[in-house]
CSV table of N, CA and C in Angstrom, one decimal:
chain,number,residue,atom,x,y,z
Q,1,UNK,N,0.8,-1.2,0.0
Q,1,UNK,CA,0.0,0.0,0.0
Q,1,UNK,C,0.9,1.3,0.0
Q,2,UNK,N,2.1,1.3,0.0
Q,2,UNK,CA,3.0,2.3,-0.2
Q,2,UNK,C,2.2,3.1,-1.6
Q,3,UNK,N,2.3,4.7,-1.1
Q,3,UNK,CA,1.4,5.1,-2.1
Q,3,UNK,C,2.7,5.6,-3.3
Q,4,UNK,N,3.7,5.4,-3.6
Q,4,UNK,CA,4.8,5.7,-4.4
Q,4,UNK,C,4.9,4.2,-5.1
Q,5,UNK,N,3.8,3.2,-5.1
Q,5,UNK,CA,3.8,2.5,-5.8
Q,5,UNK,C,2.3,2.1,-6.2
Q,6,UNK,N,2.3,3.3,-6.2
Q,6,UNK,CA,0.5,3.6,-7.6
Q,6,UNK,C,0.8,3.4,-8.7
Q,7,UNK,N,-0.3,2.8,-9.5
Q,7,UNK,CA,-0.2,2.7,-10.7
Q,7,UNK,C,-1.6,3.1,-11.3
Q,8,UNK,N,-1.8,4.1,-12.3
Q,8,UNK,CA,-3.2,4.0,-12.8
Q,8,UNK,C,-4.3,4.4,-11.6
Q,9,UNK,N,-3.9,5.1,-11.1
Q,9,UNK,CA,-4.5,5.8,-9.5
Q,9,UNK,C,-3.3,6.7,-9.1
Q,10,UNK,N,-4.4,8.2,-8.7
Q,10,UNK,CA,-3.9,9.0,-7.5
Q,10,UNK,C,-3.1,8.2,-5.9
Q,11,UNK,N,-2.2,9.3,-5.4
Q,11,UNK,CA,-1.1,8.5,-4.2
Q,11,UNK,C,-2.3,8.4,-3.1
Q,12,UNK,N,-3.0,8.5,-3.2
Q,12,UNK,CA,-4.2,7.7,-1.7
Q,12,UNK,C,-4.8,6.4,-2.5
Q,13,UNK,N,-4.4,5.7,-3.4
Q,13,UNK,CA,-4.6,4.9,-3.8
Q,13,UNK,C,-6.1,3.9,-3.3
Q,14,UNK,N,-6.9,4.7,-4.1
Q,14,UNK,CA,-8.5,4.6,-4.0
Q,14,UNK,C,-8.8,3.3,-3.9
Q,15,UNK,N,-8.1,2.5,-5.5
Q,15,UNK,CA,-8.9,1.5,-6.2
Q,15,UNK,C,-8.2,0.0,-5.0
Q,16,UNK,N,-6.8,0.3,-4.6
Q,16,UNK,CA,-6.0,-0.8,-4.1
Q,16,UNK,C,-6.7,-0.4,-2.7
Q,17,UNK,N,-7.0,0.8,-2.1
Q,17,UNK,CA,-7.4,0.8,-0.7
Q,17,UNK,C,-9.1,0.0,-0.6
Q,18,UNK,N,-9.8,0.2,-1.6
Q,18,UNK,CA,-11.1,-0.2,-1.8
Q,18,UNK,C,-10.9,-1.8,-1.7
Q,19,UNK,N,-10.3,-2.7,-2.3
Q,19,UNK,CA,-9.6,-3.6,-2.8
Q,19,UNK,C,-9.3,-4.4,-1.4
Q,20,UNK,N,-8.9,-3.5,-0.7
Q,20,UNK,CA,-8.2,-4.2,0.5
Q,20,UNK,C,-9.0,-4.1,1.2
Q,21,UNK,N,-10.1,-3.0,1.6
Q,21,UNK,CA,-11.0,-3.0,2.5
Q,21,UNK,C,-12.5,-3.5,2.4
Q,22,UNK,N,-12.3,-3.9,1.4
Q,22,UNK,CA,-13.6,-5.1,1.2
Q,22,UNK,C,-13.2,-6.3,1.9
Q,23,UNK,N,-11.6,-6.9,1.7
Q,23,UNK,CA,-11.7,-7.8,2.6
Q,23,UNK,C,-11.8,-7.5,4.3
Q,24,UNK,N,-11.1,-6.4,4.5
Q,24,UNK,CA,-11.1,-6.4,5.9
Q,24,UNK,C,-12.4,-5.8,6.3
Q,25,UNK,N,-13.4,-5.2,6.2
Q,25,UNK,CA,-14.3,-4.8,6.5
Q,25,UNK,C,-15.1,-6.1,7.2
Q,26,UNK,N,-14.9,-6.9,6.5
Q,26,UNK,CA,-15.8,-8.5,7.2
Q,26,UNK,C,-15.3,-8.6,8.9
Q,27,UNK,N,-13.8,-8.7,9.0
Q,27,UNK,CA,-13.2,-8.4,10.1
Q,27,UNK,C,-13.4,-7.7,11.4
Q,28,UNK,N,-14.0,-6.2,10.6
Q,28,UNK,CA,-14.4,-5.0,11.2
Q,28,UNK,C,-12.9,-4.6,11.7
Q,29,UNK,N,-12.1,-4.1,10.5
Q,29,UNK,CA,-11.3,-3.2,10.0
Q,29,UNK,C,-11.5,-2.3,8.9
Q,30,UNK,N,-10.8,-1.3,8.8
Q,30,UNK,CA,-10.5,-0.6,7.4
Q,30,UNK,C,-9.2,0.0,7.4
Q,31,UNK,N,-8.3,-0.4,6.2
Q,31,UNK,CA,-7.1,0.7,5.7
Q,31,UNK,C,-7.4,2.0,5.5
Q,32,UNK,N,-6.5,3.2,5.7
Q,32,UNK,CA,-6.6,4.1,5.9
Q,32,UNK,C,-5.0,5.0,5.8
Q,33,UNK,N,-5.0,5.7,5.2
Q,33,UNK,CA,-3.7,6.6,5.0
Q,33,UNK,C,-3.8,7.7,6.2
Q,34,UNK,N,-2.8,7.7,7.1
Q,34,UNK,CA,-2.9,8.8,8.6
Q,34,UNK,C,-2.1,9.9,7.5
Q,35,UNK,N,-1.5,11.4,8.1
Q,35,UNK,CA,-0.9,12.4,7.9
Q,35,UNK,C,0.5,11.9,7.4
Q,36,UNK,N,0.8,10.8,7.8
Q,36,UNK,CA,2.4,10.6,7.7
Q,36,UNK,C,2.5,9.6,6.3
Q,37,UNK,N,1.6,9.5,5.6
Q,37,UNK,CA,1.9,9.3,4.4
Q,37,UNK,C,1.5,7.5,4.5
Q,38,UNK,N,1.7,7.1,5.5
Q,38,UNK,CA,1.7,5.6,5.6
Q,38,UNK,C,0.3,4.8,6.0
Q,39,UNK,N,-0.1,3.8,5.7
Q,39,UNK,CA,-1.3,2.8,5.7
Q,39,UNK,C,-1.3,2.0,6.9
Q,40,UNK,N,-1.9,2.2,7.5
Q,40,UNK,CA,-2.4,1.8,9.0
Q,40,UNK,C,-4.0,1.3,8.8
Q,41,UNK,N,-4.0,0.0,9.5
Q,41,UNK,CA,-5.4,-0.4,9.4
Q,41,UNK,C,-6.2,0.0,11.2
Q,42,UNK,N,-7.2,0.4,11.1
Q,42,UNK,CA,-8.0,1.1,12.1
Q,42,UNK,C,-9.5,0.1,12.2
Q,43,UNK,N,-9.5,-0.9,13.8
Q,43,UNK,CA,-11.0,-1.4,14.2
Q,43,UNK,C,-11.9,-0.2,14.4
Q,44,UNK,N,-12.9,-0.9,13.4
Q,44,UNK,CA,-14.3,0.0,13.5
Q,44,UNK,C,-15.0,0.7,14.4
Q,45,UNK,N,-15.3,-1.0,15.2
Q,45,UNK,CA,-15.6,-0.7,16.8
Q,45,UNK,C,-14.9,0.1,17.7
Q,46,UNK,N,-14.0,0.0,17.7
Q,46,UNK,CA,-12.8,0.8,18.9
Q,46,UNK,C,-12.5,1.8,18.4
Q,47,UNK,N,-12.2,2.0,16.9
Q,47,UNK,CA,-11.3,3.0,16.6
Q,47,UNK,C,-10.0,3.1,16.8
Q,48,UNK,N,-9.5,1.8,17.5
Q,48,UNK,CA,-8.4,1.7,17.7
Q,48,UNK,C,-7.5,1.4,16.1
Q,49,UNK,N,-6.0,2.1,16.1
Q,49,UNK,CA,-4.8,1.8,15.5
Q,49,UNK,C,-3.9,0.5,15.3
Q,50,UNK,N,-3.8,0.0,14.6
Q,50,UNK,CA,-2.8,-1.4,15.1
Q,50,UNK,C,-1.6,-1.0,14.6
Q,51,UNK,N,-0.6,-1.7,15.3
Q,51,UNK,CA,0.4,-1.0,15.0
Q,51,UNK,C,1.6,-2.3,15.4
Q,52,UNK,N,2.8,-2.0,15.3
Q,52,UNK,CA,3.7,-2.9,14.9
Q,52,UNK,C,3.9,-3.1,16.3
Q,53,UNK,N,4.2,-4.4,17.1
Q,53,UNK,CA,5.0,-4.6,18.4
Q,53,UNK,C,6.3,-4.0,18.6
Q,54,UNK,N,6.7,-3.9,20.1
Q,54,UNK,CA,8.3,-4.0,19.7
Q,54,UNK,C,8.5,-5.1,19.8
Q,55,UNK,N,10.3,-4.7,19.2
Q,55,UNK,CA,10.9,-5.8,18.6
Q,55,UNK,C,11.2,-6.6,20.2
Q,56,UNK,N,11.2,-7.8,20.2
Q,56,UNK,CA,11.6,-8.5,21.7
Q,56,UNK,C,13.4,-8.8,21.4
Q,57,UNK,N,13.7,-8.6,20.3
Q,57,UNK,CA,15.1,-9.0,20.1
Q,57,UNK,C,15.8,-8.2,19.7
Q,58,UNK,N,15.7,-6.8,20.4
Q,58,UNK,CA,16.6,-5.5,20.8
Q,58,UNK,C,17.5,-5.9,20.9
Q,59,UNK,N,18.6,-4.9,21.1
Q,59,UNK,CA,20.4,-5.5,21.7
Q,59,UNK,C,20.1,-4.7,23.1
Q,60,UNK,N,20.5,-5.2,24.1
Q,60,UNK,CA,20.4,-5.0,25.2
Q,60,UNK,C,21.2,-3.8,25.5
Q,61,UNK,N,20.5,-2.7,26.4
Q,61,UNK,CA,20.9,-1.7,26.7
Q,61,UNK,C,22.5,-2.1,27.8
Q,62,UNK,N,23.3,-1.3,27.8
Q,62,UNK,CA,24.7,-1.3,28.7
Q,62,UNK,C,24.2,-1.8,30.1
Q,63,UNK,N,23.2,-1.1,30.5
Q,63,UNK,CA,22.6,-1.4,32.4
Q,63,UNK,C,21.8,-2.7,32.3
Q,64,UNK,N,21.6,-3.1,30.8
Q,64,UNK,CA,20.3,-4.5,31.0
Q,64,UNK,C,21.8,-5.7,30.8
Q,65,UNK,N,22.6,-5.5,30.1
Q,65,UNK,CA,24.0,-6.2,30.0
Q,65,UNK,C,24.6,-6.0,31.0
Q,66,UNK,N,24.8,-5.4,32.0
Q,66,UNK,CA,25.9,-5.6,33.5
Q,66,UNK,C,24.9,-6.4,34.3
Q,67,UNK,N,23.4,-5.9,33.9
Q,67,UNK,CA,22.5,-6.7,35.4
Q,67,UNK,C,22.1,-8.3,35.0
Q,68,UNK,N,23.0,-8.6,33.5
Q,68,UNK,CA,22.3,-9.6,33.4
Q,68,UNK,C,23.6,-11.1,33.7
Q,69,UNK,N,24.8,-10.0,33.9
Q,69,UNK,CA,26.5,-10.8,34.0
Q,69,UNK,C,26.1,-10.7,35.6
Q,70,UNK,N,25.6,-9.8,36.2
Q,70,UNK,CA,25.7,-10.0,37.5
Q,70,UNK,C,24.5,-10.9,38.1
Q,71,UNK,N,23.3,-11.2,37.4
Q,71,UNK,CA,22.7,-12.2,37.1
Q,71,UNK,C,23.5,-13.4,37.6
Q,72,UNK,N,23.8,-13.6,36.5
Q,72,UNK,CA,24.7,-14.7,35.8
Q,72,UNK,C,25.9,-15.3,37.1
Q,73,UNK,N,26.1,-14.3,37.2
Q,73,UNK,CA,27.4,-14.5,38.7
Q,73,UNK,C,26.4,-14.8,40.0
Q,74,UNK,N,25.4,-14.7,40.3
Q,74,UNK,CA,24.8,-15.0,41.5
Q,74,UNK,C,24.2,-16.5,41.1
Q,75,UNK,N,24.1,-16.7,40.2
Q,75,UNK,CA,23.7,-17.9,39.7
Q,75,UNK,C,24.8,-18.8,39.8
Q,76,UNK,N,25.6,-18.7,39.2
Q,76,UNK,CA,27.4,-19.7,39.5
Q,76,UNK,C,27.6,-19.8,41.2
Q,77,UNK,N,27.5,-18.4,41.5
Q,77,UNK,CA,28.1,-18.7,42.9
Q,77,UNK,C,26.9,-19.6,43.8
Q,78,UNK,N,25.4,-19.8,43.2
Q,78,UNK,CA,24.6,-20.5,44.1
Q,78,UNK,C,25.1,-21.6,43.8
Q,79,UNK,N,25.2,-22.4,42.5
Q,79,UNK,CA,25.7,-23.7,42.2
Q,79,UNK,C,26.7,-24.0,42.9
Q,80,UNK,N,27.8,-23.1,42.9
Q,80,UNK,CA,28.9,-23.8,43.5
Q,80,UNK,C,28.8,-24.4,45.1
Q,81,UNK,N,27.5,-23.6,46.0
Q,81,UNK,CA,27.5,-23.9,47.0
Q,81,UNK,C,26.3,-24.7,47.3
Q,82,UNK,N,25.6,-25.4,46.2
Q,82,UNK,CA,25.0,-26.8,46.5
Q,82,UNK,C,25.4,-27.6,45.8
């Protein structure tokens, strides 16, 4: 739905948003172009946005990497002492 990949349609891309939202409409969604140029699908009912998760497989921040070696060291030193 990137609208710089229209063809034979204006960049709010009518015919491909109509297209797509006949199927989701069963769902009780619809695609929609926000201000920022991009296609976000919006529940009817709610009005709610969906939107991407975060990623769970970030690179660990510097303080989540020291607390996770010092983790790691309380865990060795319990083994060693059972």
């Amino acid at each position: 739905m990137d609208q710089g990949d229209a063809v034979n349609e204006g960049p709010e891309r009518e015919d491909a948003r109509g297209l797509l939202n006949a199927a989701l409409i069963r769902e009780g969604f619809e695609a929609f172009y926000a201000p920022d140029k991009q296609c976000y699908l919006r529940h009817l009912a709610t009005n709610t946005v969906a939107t991407a998760s975060p990623n769970p497989h970030r690179p660990f921040s510097a303080s989540e990497l020291k607390r996770r070696e010092q983790l790691i060291a309380i865990s060795m030193a319990q083994q060693r002492t059972h």
